[in-house]
Short mmCIF file of C-alpha atoms in Angstrom, two decimals:
data_model
loop_
_atom_site.label_atom_id
_atom_site.label_comp_id
_atom_site.label_asym_id
_atom_site.label_seq_id
_atom_site.Cartn_x
_atom_site.Cartn_y
_atom_site.Cartn_z
CA MET A 1107 0.00 0.00 0.00
CA ALA A 1108 1.52 3.32 -1.08
CA GLN A 1109 2.51 5.83 1.60
CA GLY A 1110 -0.20 8.46 2.16
CA GLU A 1111 -2.85 6.32 0.44
CA ARG A 1112 -6.34 6.55 1.94
CA THR A 1113 -7.08 3.61 4.25
CA PHE A 1114 -10.01 2.01 6.05
CA PHE A 1115 -8.90 1.35 9.65
CA GLY A 1116 -5.41 0.73 8.29
CA HIS A 1117 -6.61 -1.44 5.40
CA PRO A 1118 -6.99 -0.74 1.66
CA TRP A 1119 -9.94 1.59 1.05
CA GLY A 1120 -11.42 -1.04 -1.24
CA LEU A 1121 -12.29 -2.93 1.94
CA ALA A 1122 -14.66 -0.09 2.86
CA THR A 1123 -16.46 -0.58 -0.46
CA LEU A 1124 -16.85 -4.31 0.11
CA PHE A 1125 -17.69 -3.78 3.80
CA GLY A 1126 -20.60 -1.50 2.91
CA THR A 1127 -21.84 -3.73 0.10
CA GLU A 1128 -21.79 -6.82 2.31
CA MET A 1129 -23.48 -4.99 5.19
CA TRP A 1130 -26.41 -3.90 3.01
CA GLU A 1131 -26.68 -7.27 1.30
CA ARG A 1132 -26.85 -8.97 4.70
CA PHE A 1133 -29.40 -6.36 5.77
CA SER A 1134 -31.61 -7.42 2.87
CA TRP A 1135 -31.04 -11.15 3.51
CA TYR A 1136 -31.65 -11.11 7.26
CA GLY A 1137 -34.49 -8.63 6.89
CA LEU A 1138 -36.38 -10.99 4.59
CA ARG A 1139 -35.48 -14.02 6.72
CA ALA A 1140 -36.87 -12.34 9.82
CA ILE A 1141 -40.41 -12.12 8.42
CA LEU A 1142 -40.58 -14.80 5.72
CA ALA A 1143 -41.95 -17.67 7.84
CA THR A 1144 -44.60 -15.57 9.55
CA PHE A 1145 -45.64 -14.10 6.18
CA LEU A 1146 -45.97 -17.56 4.61
CA ALA A 1147 -48.07 -18.78 7.56
CA ALA A 1148 -50.27 -15.67 7.83
CA SER A 1149 -53.79 -16.14 6.52
CA PRO A 1150 -54.89 -14.38 3.32
CA VAL A 1151 -57.04 -12.16 5.53
CA HIS A 1152 -53.77 -10.91 7.00
CA GLN A 1153 -52.14 -10.60 3.55
CA GLY A 1154 -50.14 -13.83 3.89
CA LEU A 1155 -50.05 -17.07 1.89
CA GLY A 1156 -51.99 -19.12 4.43
CA MET A 1157 -49.55 -22.04 4.76
CA SER A 1158 -49.43 -24.27 7.81
CA GLN A 1159 -46.55 -23.56 10.17
CA GLU A 1160 -45.00 -26.92 9.24
CA THR A 1161 -45.00 -26.10 5.52
CA ALA A 1162 -43.72 -22.58 6.14
CA GLN A 1163 -40.87 -24.04 8.22
CA ALA A 1164 -40.05 -26.48 5.42
CA VAL A 1165 -40.02 -23.70 2.81
CA VAL A 1166 -37.71 -21.52 4.91
CA GLY A 1167 -35.42 -24.51 5.47
CA VAL A 1168 -35.19 -25.39 1.78
CA TYR A 1169 -34.75 -21.71 0.87
CA GLY A 1170 -31.77 -21.46 3.23
CA ALA A 1171 -30.37 -24.74 1.92
CA LEU A 1172 -30.50 -23.58 -1.69
CA ILE A 1173 -28.71 -20.36 -0.75
CA TYR A 1174 -25.71 -22.43 0.36
CA LEU A 1175 -25.88 -24.87 -2.54
CA VAL A 1176 -25.83 -22.22 -5.27
CA ALA A 1177 -22.63 -20.74 -3.84
CA LEU A 1178 -20.81 -23.60 -5.63
CA PRO A 1179 -21.95 -22.80 -9.19
CA GLY A 1180 -21.80 -19.08 -8.32
CA GLY A 1181 -18.10 -19.31 -7.60
CA TRP A 1182 -17.53 -21.35 -10.77
CA ILE A 1183 -19.38 -18.81 -12.95
CA ALA A 1184 -17.24 -15.99 -11.54
CA ASP A 1185 -14.03 -17.95 -12.03
CA ARG A 1186 -14.79 -19.11 -15.57
CA ILE A 1187 -17.18 -16.55 -17.12
CA LEU A 1188 -17.87 -13.23 -15.36
CA GLY A 1189 -15.03 -12.50 -12.96
CA SER A 1190 -15.71 -11.80 -9.28
CA ARG A 1191 -16.45 -8.12 -9.74
CA ARG A 1192 -19.18 -8.54 -12.38
CA ALA A 1193 -20.56 -11.60 -10.58
CA VAL A 1194 -21.07 -9.56 -7.39
CA PHE A 1195 -22.79 -6.77 -9.32
CA CYS A 1196 -25.06 -9.15 -11.27
CA GLY A 1197 -25.86 -11.03 -8.06
CA GLY A 1198 -26.78 -7.80 -6.29
CA VAL A 1199 -29.09 -6.77 -9.14
CA LEU A 1200 -30.84 -10.16 -9.05
CA ILE A 1201 -31.26 -9.92 -5.27
CA MET A 1202 -32.72 -6.41 -5.52
CA LEU A 1203 -35.12 -7.50 -8.27
CA GLY A 1204 -36.13 -10.47 -6.12
CA HIS A 1205 -37.05 -8.24 -3.19
CA ILE A 1206 -38.88 -5.86 -5.52
CA SER A 1207 -40.85 -8.80 -6.90
CA MET A 1208 -41.85 -9.83 -3.37
CA ALA A 1209 -42.84 -6.25 -2.57
CA VAL A 1210 -45.46 -6.17 -5.34
CA PRO A 1211 -48.75 -5.80 -3.36
CA VAL A 1212 -50.82 -8.47 -5.11
CA THR A 1213 -52.48 -11.57 -3.71
CA SER A 1214 -50.98 -13.96 -6.28
CA PRO A 1215 -48.07 -16.01 -4.89
CA PHE A 1216 -46.33 -15.93 -8.29
CA PHE A 1217 -44.30 -12.84 -7.43
CA ILE A 1218 -43.27 -14.36 -4.09
CA TRP A 1219 -41.86 -17.51 -5.70
CA LEU A 1220 -40.25 -15.48 -8.48
CA GLY A 1221 -38.67 -13.19 -5.88
CA LEU A 1222 -37.29 -16.04 -3.79
CA SER A 1223 -35.86 -17.70 -6.91
CA LEU A 1224 -34.12 -14.48 -7.98
CA ILE A 1225 -32.70 -13.98 -4.48
CA VAL A 1226 -31.32 -17.54 -4.41
CA MET A 1227 -29.61 -17.09 -7.80
CA GLY A 1228 -28.32 -13.63 -6.91
CA THR A 1229 -26.91 -14.70 -3.55
CA GLY A 1230 -25.10 -17.58 -5.25
CA LEU A 1231 -23.27 -15.06 -7.43
CA LEU A 1232 -22.66 -12.43 -4.77
CA LYS A 1233 -21.90 -14.20 -1.52
CA PRO A 1234 -18.87 -16.41 -2.35
CA ASN A 1235 -17.24 -13.83 -4.59
CA MET A 1236 -17.30 -11.02 -2.04
CA SER A 1237 -14.90 -13.01 0.14
CA VAL A 1238 -12.68 -13.76 -2.85
CA MET A 1239 -12.37 -10.03 -3.59
CA VAL A 1240 -11.53 -9.20 0.03
CA GLY A 1241 -8.64 -11.67 -0.05
CA ARG A 1242 -7.29 -10.24 -3.31
CA LEU A 1243 -7.00 -6.72 -1.89
CA TYR A 1244 -3.80 -7.83 -0.13
CA PRO A 1245 -0.44 -9.05 -1.43
CA GLU A 1246 0.10 -12.82 -1.27
CA GLU A 1247 2.62 -12.56 1.55
CA ASP A 1248 0.52 -10.23 3.74
CA ASP A 1249 -1.27 -12.98 5.71
CA GLY A 1250 -1.52 -11.05 8.98
CA ARG A 1251 -3.25 -8.01 7.52
CA ARG A 1252 -5.45 -10.21 5.32
CA ASP A 1253 -6.73 -12.10 8.39
CA ALA A 1254 -7.39 -8.82 10.17
CA GLY A 1255 -9.17 -7.51 7.09
CA PHE A 1256 -11.46 -10.54 7.01
CA SER A 1257 -12.26 -10.04 10.70
CA LEU A 1258 -13.30 -6.46 9.93
CA PHE A 1259 -15.24 -7.60 6.86
CA TYR A 1260 -17.17 -10.21 8.85
CA MET A 1261 -18.22 -7.51 11.28
CA SER A 1262 -20.26 -6.01 8.43
CA ILE A 1263 -22.29 -9.22 8.27
CA ASN A 1264 -23.32 -8.98 11.90
CA ILE A 1265 -24.05 -5.26 11.74
CA GLY A 1266 -26.46 -5.85 8.86
CA ALA A 1267 -27.88 -8.94 10.58
CA PHE A 1268 -28.47 -7.00 13.81
CA PHE A 1269 -30.32 -4.00 12.40
CA ALA A 1270 -32.31 -5.74 9.64
CA PRO A 1271 -34.82 -7.66 11.83
CA ILE A 1272 -35.48 -4.55 13.91
CA VAL A 1273 -36.15 -2.28 10.93
CA VAL A 1274 -37.90 -4.78 8.66
CA GLY A 1275 -39.91 -6.27 11.53
CA TRP A 1276 -41.19 -2.83 12.52
CA LEU A 1277 -42.11 -1.93 8.94
CA ALA A 1278 -43.90 -5.25 8.37
CA ALA A 1279 -45.96 -4.99 11.56
CA GLY A 1280 -49.71 -4.78 11.07
CA ASP A 1281 -49.66 -7.06 8.01
CA ARG A 1282 -47.50 -4.61 6.05
CA TRP A 1283 -45.42 -7.51 4.70
CA HIS A 1284 -44.73 -5.92 1.34
CA LEU A 1285 -43.41 -2.80 3.03
CA GLY A 1286 -40.93 -5.01 4.86
CA PHE A 1287 -39.90 -6.65 1.59
CA SER A 1288 -39.48 -3.17 0.11
CA ALA A 1289 -37.03 -2.26 2.88
CA ALA A 1290 -34.95 -5.31 1.96
CA ALA A 1291 -34.97 -4.12 -1.68
CA VAL A 1292 -33.86 -0.63 -0.62
CA GLY A 1293 -31.06 -2.18 1.45
CA MET A 1294 -29.71 -4.08 -1.54
CA ALA A 1295 -30.07 -0.98 -3.74
CA LEU A 1296 -27.94 0.97 -1.25
CA GLY A 1297 -25.40 -1.85 -1.29
CA LEU A 1298 -25.20 -1.76 -5.08
CA THR A 1299 -24.86 2.03 -5.08
CA GLN A 1300 -22.00 1.78 -2.62
CA TYR A 1301 -20.39 -0.95 -4.72
CA VAL A 1302 -20.52 0.98 -7.99
CA TRP A 1303 -19.55 4.30 -6.41
CA GLY A 1304 -16.58 2.79 -4.58
CA GLY A 1305 -15.52 0.49 -7.42
CA ARG A 1306 -12.55 2.67 -8.30
CA HIS A 1307 -10.97 1.75 -4.98
CA LEU A 1308 -10.92 -1.97 -5.82
CA ARG A 1309 -7.88 -1.42 -8.05
CA GLY A 1310 -8.93 -3.90 -10.72
CA VAL A 1311 -9.56 -6.74 -8.27
CA GLY A 1312 -11.83 -9.40 -9.77
CA GLU A 1313 -12.25 -7.68 -13.13
CA ARG A 1314 -11.36 -10.78 -15.16
CA PRO A 1315 -12.18 -14.48 -14.72
CA GLY A 1316 -9.32 -16.51 -13.30
CA HIS A 1317 -9.74 -19.32 -15.85
CA ARG A 1318 -11.96 -18.05 -18.66
CA LEU A 1319 -13.89 -20.65 -20.64
CA SER A 1320 -12.72 -21.35 -24.17
CA PRO A 1321 -15.30 -20.75 -26.94
CA ALA A 1322 -15.94 -24.51 -27.14
CA GLU A 1323 -16.37 -24.77 -23.36
CA ARG A 1324 -18.71 -21.77 -23.41
CA ARG A 1325 -20.93 -23.45 -26.02
CA HIS A 1326 -20.94 -26.65 -23.97
CA PHE A 1327 -21.90 -24.69 -20.84
CA ARG A 1328 -24.82 -23.00 -22.63
CA LEU A 1329 -26.03 -26.37 -23.93
CA VAL A 1330 -25.87 -28.00 -20.47
CA LEU A 1331 -27.60 -24.99 -18.90
CA ALA A 1332 -30.38 -25.02 -21.51
CA LEU A 1333 -30.91 -28.77 -21.20
CA GLY A 1334 -30.89 -28.64 -17.42
CA THR A 1335 -33.38 -25.79 -17.32
CA ALA A 1336 -35.63 -27.52 -19.84
CA ALA A 1337 -35.51 -30.78 -17.89
CA ALA A 1338 -36.46 -28.98 -14.65
CA VAL A 1339 -39.34 -27.12 -16.30
CA ILE A 1340 -40.66 -30.25 -18.05
CA GLY A 1341 -40.36 -32.30 -14.87
CA LEU A 1342 -42.21 -29.75 -12.73
CA SER A 1343 -44.86 -29.27 -15.42
CA ALA A 1344 -45.44 -33.01 -15.69
CA TRP A 1345 -45.69 -33.27 -11.91
CA ALA A 1346 -48.18 -30.38 -11.79
CA ALA A 1347 -50.25 -32.04 -14.56
CA THR A 1348 -50.77 -35.11 -12.33
CA GLY A 1349 -52.55 -32.94 -9.77
CA THR A 1350 -50.27 -34.15 -6.97
CA PHE A 1351 -47.87 -31.18 -6.93
CA THR A 1352 -47.82 -29.12 -3.75
CA VAL A 1353 -45.25 -26.76 -2.23
CA ASP A 1354 -45.02 -29.05 0.79
CA ARG A 1355 -44.13 -32.07 -1.35
CA LEU A 1356 -41.66 -30.02 -3.37
CA THR A 1357 -39.73 -29.20 -0.18
CA ILE A 1358 -39.50 -32.94 0.58
CA VAL A 1359 -38.18 -33.70 -2.91
CA ILE A 1360 -35.56 -30.94 -2.70
CA THR A 1361 -34.45 -32.19 0.73
CA LEU A 1362 -34.08 -35.75 -0.59
CA ILE A 1363 -32.10 -34.49 -3.58
CA ILE A 1364 -29.71 -32.58 -1.29
CA LEU A 1365 -29.19 -35.70 0.86
CA ALA A 1366 -28.70 -37.90 -2.20
CA VAL A 1367 -26.14 -35.53 -3.71
CA THR A 1368 -24.23 -35.46 -0.42
CA VAL A 1369 -24.13 -39.25 -0.05
CA ALA A 1370 -23.22 -39.66 -3.73
CA TYR A 1371 -20.32 -37.21 -3.45
CA PHE A 1372 -18.75 -38.92 -0.46
CA ALA A 1373 -19.27 -42.34 -2.11
CA TYR A 1374 -17.59 -41.02 -5.26
CA LEU A 1375 -14.72 -39.69 -3.18
CA LEU A 1376 -14.15 -42.88 -1.17
CA LEU A 1377 -14.96 -45.57 -3.72
CA GLY A 1378 -13.19 -44.10 -6.75
CA SER A 1379 -9.43 -44.34 -7.12
CA HIS A 1380 -8.63 -40.63 -7.74
CA ASN A 1381 -5.02 -41.52 -6.86
CA LEU A 1382 -5.77 -40.94 -3.17
CA THR A 1383 -3.31 -42.22 -0.61
CA GLU A 1384 -4.45 -44.45 2.23
CA ASP A 1385 -3.99 -41.60 4.70
CA GLU A 1386 -6.14 -39.31 2.55
CA ARG A 1387 -8.96 -41.86 2.49
CA ILE A 1388 -8.82 -42.27 6.25
CA ARG A 1389 -8.92 -38.50 6.75
CA VAL A 1390 -12.01 -38.28 4.53
CA LYS A 1391 -13.67 -40.85 6.80
CA ALA A 1392 -12.81 -38.68 9.79
CA TYR A 1393 -14.20 -35.66 7.99
CA ILE A 1394 -17.54 -37.41 7.45
CA TRP A 1395 -17.94 -37.58 11.22
CA LEU A 1396 -17.42 -33.83 11.49
CA PHE A 1397 -19.67 -33.18 8.47
CA VAL A 1398 -22.54 -35.10 10.10
CA ALA A 1399 -21.93 -33.27 13.38
CA ALA A 1400 -22.04 -29.89 11.63
CA SER A 1401 -25.22 -30.84 9.76
CA ILE A 1402 -26.94 -31.76 13.04
CA PHE A 1403 -25.79 -28.48 14.56
CA TRP A 1404 -27.16 -26.38 11.67
CA MET A 1405 -30.37 -28.43 11.67
CA ILE A 1406 -31.18 -27.00 15.12
CA TYR A 1407 -29.35 -23.67 14.96
CA ASP A 1408 -31.04 -22.55 11.75
CA LEU A 1409 -34.54 -23.09 13.12
CA ALA A 1410 -34.27 -19.53 14.43
CA PRO A 1411 -36.14 -17.91 11.49
CA SER A 1412 -38.96 -20.46 11.56
CA LYS A 1413 -39.71 -22.52 14.67
CA LEU A 1414 -38.28 -20.04 17.17
CA LEU A 1415 -39.83 -17.13 15.31
CA PHE A 1416 -43.28 -18.74 15.60
CA PHE A 1417 -42.64 -19.32 19.31
CA ALA A 1418 -41.71 -15.66 19.73
CA ARG A 1419 -44.92 -14.58 18.00
CA ASP A 1420 -47.32 -17.01 19.66
CA HIS A 1421 -45.93 -17.76 23.11
CA THR A 1422 -43.79 -14.89 24.42
CA ASP A 1423 -44.43 -11.54 26.01
CA LEU A 1424 -42.59 -9.40 23.48
CA SER A 1425 -41.27 -6.76 25.82
CA LEU A 1426 -37.63 -5.89 26.57
CA PHE A 1427 -36.94 -3.44 29.39
CA GLY A 1428 -40.54 -2.28 29.11
CA ILE A 1429 -40.24 -1.65 25.35
CA LYS A 1430 -42.59 -3.53 23.03
CA ILE A 1431 -40.77 -5.36 20.23
CA GLN A 1432 -41.85 -7.27 17.12
CA PRO A 1433 -41.41 -11.07 16.79
CA ALA A 1434 -38.82 -10.45 14.05
CA THR A 1435 -36.71 -8.40 16.47
CA THR A 1436 -35.80 -11.57 18.36
CA GLN A 1437 -33.69 -12.48 15.32
CA SER A 1438 -31.32 -9.65 16.30
CA PHE A 1439 -30.26 -11.39 19.53
CA ASN A 1440 -27.94 -13.79 17.71
CA PRO A 1441 -25.78 -11.27 15.78
CA LEU A 1442 -25.60 -9.06 18.88
CA PHE A 1443 -24.14 -11.90 20.93
CA ILE A 1444 -21.79 -12.86 18.12
CA MET A 1445 -20.34 -9.33 18.02
CA ILE A 1446 -19.90 -9.39 21.79
CA PHE A 1447 -18.31 -12.82 22.12
CA VAL A 1448 -16.19 -13.22 18.97
CA PRO A 1449 -13.17 -11.47 20.60
CA VAL A 1450 -13.66 -13.55 23.76
CA PHE A 1451 -13.65 -16.87 21.93
CA ALA A 1452 -10.80 -15.82 19.64
CA ALA A 1453 -8.65 -15.09 22.71
CA LEU A 1454 -9.83 -18.32 24.38
CA TRP A 1455 -8.81 -20.55 21.47
CA VAL A 1456 -5.40 -18.87 21.29
CA LYS A 1457 -4.90 -19.46 25.01
CA LEU A 1458 -6.04 -23.10 24.90
CA GLY A 1459 -4.00 -23.84 21.78
CA THR A 1460 -3.87 -27.53 20.83
CA ARG A 1461 -5.19 -28.67 24.21
CA VAL A 1462 -8.71 -28.53 22.76
CA SER A 1463 -9.10 -30.46 19.52
CA THR A 1464 -11.50 -29.90 16.64
CA PRO A 1465 -13.67 -32.93 17.56
CA GLN A 1466 -13.95 -31.55 21.10
CA LYS A 1467 -15.00 -28.14 19.78
CA PHE A 1468 -17.60 -29.76 17.54
CA GLY A 1469 -18.79 -31.95 20.42
CA PHE A 1470 -19.11 -28.92 22.70
CA ALA A 1471 -21.06 -27.09 19.99
CA LEU A 1472 -23.52 -29.98 19.65
CA ILE A 1473 -24.04 -30.24 23.38
CA THR A 1474 -24.60 -26.50 23.78
CA VAL A 1475 -27.12 -26.34 20.92
CA GLY A 1476 -28.83 -29.35 22.49
CA VAL A 1477 -28.93 -27.63 25.88
CA SER A 1478 -30.46 -24.57 24.20
CA PHE A 1479 -33.38 -26.74 23.08
CA VAL A 1480 -33.72 -28.21 26.56
CA VAL A 1481 -34.26 -24.60 27.65
CA MET A 1482 -36.77 -24.23 24.80
CA ALA A 1483 -38.61 -27.33 26.04
CA VAL A 1484 -38.93 -25.79 29.50
CA ALA A 1485 -40.10 -22.50 28.00
CA ALA A 1486 -42.65 -24.31 25.82
CA ALA A 1487 -43.97 -26.24 28.85
CA LEU A 1488 -44.38 -23.01 30.81
CA ALA A 1489 -46.02 -21.34 27.82
CA GLY A 1490 -48.79 -23.93 27.98
CA ALA A 1491 -50.28 -21.89 30.81
CA GLY A 1492 -49.79 -18.57 29.02
CA ARG A 1493 -47.06 -16.44 27.48
CA VAL A 1494 -43.53 -16.55 28.86
CA SER A 1495 -40.93 -13.82 29.07
CA VAL A 1496 -38.92 -13.11 25.91
CA TRP A 1497 -35.84 -13.50 28.10
CA TRP A 1498 -36.19 -17.25 27.59
CA LEU A 1499 -35.34 -16.69 23.92
CA VAL A 1500 -32.49 -14.37 24.88
CA LEU A 1501 -31.02 -17.22 26.95
CA VAL A 1502 -31.52 -19.73 24.11
CA TYR A 1503 -29.71 -17.53 21.58
CA LEU A 1504 -26.90 -16.82 24.04
CA ILE A 1505 -26.28 -20.54 24.56
CA GLN A 1506 -26.44 -21.22 20.82
CA VAL A 1507 -23.86 -18.54 20.04
CA PHE A 1508 -21.39 -20.30 22.34
CA GLY A 1509 -21.89 -23.36 20.17
CA GLU A 1510 -21.58 -21.49 16.88
CA LEU A 1511 -18.32 -19.84 17.91
CA SER A 1512 -16.97 -23.29 18.79
CA LEU A 1513 -17.89 -24.89 15.46
CA SER A 1514 -18.25 -22.40 12.64
CA PRO A 1515 -14.81 -20.69 12.73
CA VAL A 1516 -12.94 -24.01 12.63
CA GLY A 1517 -15.14 -25.70 10.01
CA LEU A 1518 -13.38 -24.34 6.94
CA SER A 1519 -9.99 -24.75 8.58
CA VAL A 1520 -10.46 -28.46 9.32
CA THR A 1521 -11.96 -28.96 5.85
CA THR A 1522 -8.78 -27.73 4.18
CA LYS A 1523 -6.69 -29.82 6.56
CA LEU A 1524 -8.50 -33.11 5.92
CA ALA A 1525 -9.26 -32.65 2.20
CA PRO A 1526 -7.29 -34.80 -0.27
CA GLU A 1527 -4.82 -32.72 -2.25
CA ALA A 1528 -6.75 -33.21 -5.49
CA PHE A 1529 -10.02 -32.08 -3.92
CA LYS A 1530 -9.02 -29.00 -1.88
CA GLY A 1531 -11.27 -26.56 -3.75
CA GLN A 1532 -14.24 -28.92 -3.98
CA MET A 1533 -14.13 -29.79 -0.29
CA LEU A 1534 -14.51 -26.15 0.70
CA GLY A 1535 -17.82 -26.26 -1.13
CA VAL A 1536 -18.69 -29.50 0.66
CA TRP A 1537 -18.40 -27.68 3.99
CA PHE A 1538 -21.19 -25.36 2.87
CA ILE A 1539 -23.27 -28.37 1.88
CA SER A 1540 -23.37 -29.25 5.60
CA PHE A 1541 -25.34 -26.03 6.05
CA ALA A 1542 -27.68 -27.07 3.22
CA VAL A 1543 -28.23 -30.53 4.70
CA GLY A 1544 -28.89 -29.08 8.15
CA ASP A 1545 -31.26 -26.38 6.91
CA SER A 1546 -33.28 -28.65 4.64
CA VAL A 1547 -33.64 -31.46 7.20
CA GLY A 1548 -34.34 -28.96 9.97
CA GLY A 1549 -37.15 -27.54 7.89
CA GLN A 1550 -38.72 -30.98 7.64
CA THR A 1551 -38.62 -31.55 11.42
CA GLY A 1552 -41.65 -29.30 11.76
CA ARG A 1553 -43.71 -32.35 10.78
CA LEU A 1554 -42.89 -33.86 14.18
CA SER A 1555 -45.18 -31.24 15.71
CA ARG A 1556 -48.12 -33.22 14.31
CA VAL A 1557 -47.37 -36.15 16.64
CA LEU A 1558 -45.37 -34.51 19.44
CA SER A 1559 -46.22 -31.81 21.92
CA GLU A 1560 -44.25 -28.58 21.70
CA PRO A 1561 -41.94 -29.42 24.66
CA ALA A 1562 -41.42 -32.97 23.34
CA TYR A 1563 -40.45 -31.62 19.90
CA TYR A 1564 -37.65 -29.54 21.38
CA LEU A 1565 -36.52 -32.40 23.66
CA VAL A 1566 -36.27 -34.89 20.77
CA LEU A 1567 -33.96 -32.57 18.83
CA ALA A 1568 -32.04 -31.70 22.00
CA VAL A 1569 -31.36 -35.36 22.80
CA MET A 1570 -30.24 -35.99 19.21
CA ALA A 1571 -27.68 -33.16 19.39
CA ILE A 1572 -26.44 -34.01 22.88
CA VAL A 1573 -26.00 -37.71 22.05
CA ALA A 1574 -24.09 -36.78 18.89
CA GLY A 1575 -21.87 -34.46 20.95
CA VAL A 1576 -21.17 -37.15 23.53
CA VAL A 1577 -20.27 -39.63 20.76
CA LEU A 1578 -17.76 -37.15 19.35
CA PHE A 1579 -16.17 -36.75 22.77
CA MET A 1580 -15.97 -40.55 23.12
CA PHE A 1581 -14.09 -40.87 19.83
CA THR A 1582 -12.02 -37.69 20.17
CA ARG A 1583 -8.80 -39.55 20.82
CA THR A 1584 -9.22 -41.77 17.74
CA LEU A 1585 -10.21 -38.85 15.52
CA ARG A 1586 -7.23 -36.81 16.69
CA VAL A 1587 -4.90 -39.62 15.64
CA ILE A 1588 -6.51 -39.75 12.19
CA MET A 1589 -6.46 -35.98 11.75
CA ALA A 1590 -2.80 -35.92 12.64
CA GLU A 1591 -2.29 -37.95 9.43
CA HIS A 1592 -1.57 -41.25 11.12
CA HIS A 1593 -3.32 -44.52 10.35
CA ALA A 1594 -6.38 -45.20 12.42
CA PRO A 1595 -6.53 -48.14 14.84
CA PRO A 1596 -8.11 -51.29 13.38
CA GLU A 1597 -11.54 -50.73 14.98
CA MET A 1598 -12.02 -47.49 13.01
CA ARG A 1599 -11.28 -48.95 9.55
#
């Protein structure tokens, strides 16, 4: 960085451009997420779509899952066709158009589904490539400042996530759902304005694809895209023609597809030759344990914008320090606690060093998220006699954040450590598939409410997470041996 050059807290000024863009994009994402489930479940009399809570939960789960899945093709498109810079811009435009579509005040659900589809596609282009551009603002050898820059960049996510539910929830109160969706559109528009206006500070970062497609490859891509789109349209049309198509059943199909793709990928990795060494195969087996653990964690953790949001609306006294709040505002508790405790946990992991292993961190995360749902079970039991204090949800989110800060920061790190050399890039995408698996399956757990009481529902999921955490602790020693690139004992083969 040249002497006297304008900086952003000691970092390249381009970071300020990306910081602002990410903050507003996250504002739009978390703003929509904070009201989506309650909008879907609201009756048409209250300007909603009239879904059951179980179906609304499934839709929100699948929606979140698709957001993570499309990050994989989004990164590929930037690397081979658009370049990161254009991919971010195109993604932002699609997201803004998606929110605008949802803000159209008509009773037809067409614009809602169109809007959600545009947001999914746009986020796939924008989200992964923002991080790529942040990393490229720094010279290759400047690891220390790059890490600090990412820490500052991630703060923008939580700032947007904190304010969005408060603002959008207030605007959407009184069945003004489309006004809330409009606020999300305005947020993305502000992010795009910031991005274009500050583009000159990016110093050419991401302007060109890293590995541009050849003309022949481009024609092949267009053919595959056209055939894939046609197959999807024909398949859905044929299903609709049978009279058996419903949104609820579609969420089940998408969830099964996500699970099948996940199983197929790991089978392909382990059963094919791929010139993997024996140690690499064993490390992949160890990684599957952590992948399953992460999926279970996200299955519970990402019920915040659906199951816990419904609980906030229906069973809590929405008052903090004597101030009335909206149900959506409870979604701000999580990012607030993250901003408070990130420095604490960062210092804690440095102090503990290698004395606490990755399996132990994952196990602790599972147990804490399980304990949070034990608390939810108690709150739900008390709510049977009336509304409970919103402080129960504050406690739940506080406990869950302890789990997230134990699992999420180390997930990508352990993925790169355990990935076979030939699959480093692909395995980073696989880590995000754990989010997709967790979100989609978590969305389907709402069906348990048909046969279980509210407290029992939370206890079943709590026991699942706690048992999984205990199992990880039991096998920590074995997993540590494998992850240290030594052969596993016979019983683990």
